Every structure is written in C-alpha cells, then in structure tokens.
Phi, psi and omega in degrees: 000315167324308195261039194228160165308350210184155158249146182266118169239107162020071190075037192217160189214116182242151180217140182208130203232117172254135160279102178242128166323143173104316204242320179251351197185141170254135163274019176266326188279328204208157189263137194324308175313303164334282186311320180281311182295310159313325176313299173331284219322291175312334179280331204266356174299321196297299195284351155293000210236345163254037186070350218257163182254141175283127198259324196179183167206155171231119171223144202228133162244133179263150202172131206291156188256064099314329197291148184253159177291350184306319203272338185262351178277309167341276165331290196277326177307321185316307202259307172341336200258354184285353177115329188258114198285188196249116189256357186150196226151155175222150169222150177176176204268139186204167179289323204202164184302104179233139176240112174226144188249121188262131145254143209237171159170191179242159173188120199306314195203098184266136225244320184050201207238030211261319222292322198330104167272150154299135195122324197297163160242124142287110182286147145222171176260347161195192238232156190269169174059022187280319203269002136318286176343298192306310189298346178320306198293357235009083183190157165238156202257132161309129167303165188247138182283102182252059197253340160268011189258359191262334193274311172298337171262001178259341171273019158209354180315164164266337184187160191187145188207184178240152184285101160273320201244346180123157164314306190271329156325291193283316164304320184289357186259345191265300179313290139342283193292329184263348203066040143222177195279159126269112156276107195239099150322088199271006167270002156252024189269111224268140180241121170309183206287176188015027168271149155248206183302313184310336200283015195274354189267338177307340186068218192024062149286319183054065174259149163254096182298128186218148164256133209215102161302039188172107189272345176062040178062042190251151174284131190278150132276326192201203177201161167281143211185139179299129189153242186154153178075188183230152189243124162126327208234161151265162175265188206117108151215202198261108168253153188249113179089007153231000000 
C-alpha cells in the first residue's frame, strides 16, 4: 500500500496529503477558500484513483498567530464545498502554514498501480497540463474532482493513479510497478487551454492515468507494451527533496 495512492485499513480505503507554504503553495497566489478547497482536493484525487467514495476528511492545520478566524472560517468553507464533510481534526500554532488532510472512503475495488498488462490501453480522465500553464501565471488552479469518473474506471482498470508528479513521472510509476513500457502518443494527448507541451512535466493536474483493457470512452493517450520505463512524453516531474 505504500507505493499505491491510498492504503486499505480494514475495508476503509485511506489517504493523507500535508500542504506547506513555501513548498506546496504562496498565499499571494491564492485564496484562503482556494487553499481549503485544494487541500481537500488532492486527498480525495487519492481516493478517485482508488475507486473509492468518500466517508470523511480530519484535518488538522498549523497557523502562524496572526491568522485571523476570518481567514481559517474561509479555509473550511473551501474545503466544504468539495462536498465531503470534515469529521474531526487538530489546530495549533506554527512559524509558517501547514494543512494537512486525512481522507477516508470505500471502494468496492482498487486497482492500484501493480496490474498493468501489455495490451492494455492508457486513459486520462480530462485534458493536461492547465496547472503548469497557471503557475507560468503565478497563480494555481482548483484540482478537479474525479471520483465518479475513478469509480467506473476501478471496475475494469489494471492500474490506476492520479497525475500528481507530471505525466511521464507518474507513467513511469505504472511501469515500474507492473513491469512494463508505457508507449504515450503525445500527439493524444489533450492539453488544456494555454498548456503547452512542457507544462505536461509540471505535475498537479490530478487527472486520471489508468491502464486498461475497456477504455469506456475516456481518452487513450497510449498503450502498455513488453519492456520498461515510458515512451513518448518528455521526461521530468515532481520528486519531493530535490
């Protein structure tokens, strides 16, 4: 379960994402409502990419003692709106911002990132490379919700994840783990409005790549092939400590 989006703790399907200034985010780029709803965003992208429903989130925020409540009432409005309520939680005092979110949820069938056969076709679930674009813009974009489109693709995926780390990042993590090439036709690859190519390296779309026999009408990008490593895309994305 470590190297899967989420872990199965005895029928519960768990995830946990921490956000820190400086690292994960500027509060010049974004708005305190922005900042909640992404905080969310990103934990319940783990549990679409593990098929799953959402049961809850515990989020506990550290915050410099300046923060005013106006702006932490914000903060849960933020994440309130993704839908999934807030079941509990911790608050205390820190030199700089950190939010971090447990998510909880269910899921019938988790596909994780092992299955991947040659043959397979590789899906996303929308189109790439916007939250490069933004940060070009100094701004960030809300991840996007994908949890029924994670749930109709875990009844039949081989593997599946959420694009986090950049394209070729994240294909290469599908690869490894199944033991195959990702062949990625980058001329299918959908780029959202004012993406270029580059920005596919940037990671945080939090779209979803899956490997598949039975694409349900989701867009192929590629196919799985006997081999290793990824084909197609550049390479680059987000490692966490370089």
């Amino acid at each position: 379960a470590i190297e899967n989006d989420a872990a199965q703790v005895e029928g519960l399907v768990v995830t946990q994402d921490a956000l820190v200034e400086g690292v994960h985010f500027r509060l010049d780029w974004i708005s305190w409502r922005d900042l909640g709803w992404r905080a969310a965003a990103v934990n319940l992208s783990d549990l679409a990419a593990s098929g799953a429903e959402p049961a809850g989130l515990i989020v506990s925020l550290a915050a410099p003692g300046e923060t005013s409540v106006d702006e932490v009432l914000e903060l849960y409005e933020g994440i309130a709106e993704t839908g999934v309520p807030v079941l509990g939680g911790d608050t205390t005092r820190s030199d700089q911002l950190l939010l971090s979110v447990t998510a909880l949820g269910r899921s019938e069938r988790v596909p994780g990132r092992s299955g991947a056969r040659p043959g397979d076709l590789l899906v996303v679930s929308g189109p790439l490379g916007a939250a490069g674009a933004a940060f070009r813009n100094a701004r960030y974009l809300r991840p996007p919700l994908r949890l029924e489109e994670g749930r109709r693709l875990a009844r039949v995926a081989s593997a599946m994840l959420d694009l986090s780390d950049g394209l070729a990042q994240d294909a290469g993590h599908i690869a490894a783990r199944s033991g195959v090439r990702c062949a990625i036709d980058l001329d299918l690859v959908p780029l959202a409005d004012g993406a270029t190519v580059e920005d596919l390296g940037f990671g945080e779309d939090y779209e979803l790549l899956a490997a598949t026999p039975d694409p349900l009408g989701f867009t192929v990008i590629g196919r799985c092939e006997e081999g290793f490593g990824v084909d197609g895309v550049p390479t680059g994305g987000w490692e966490h400590f370089r």
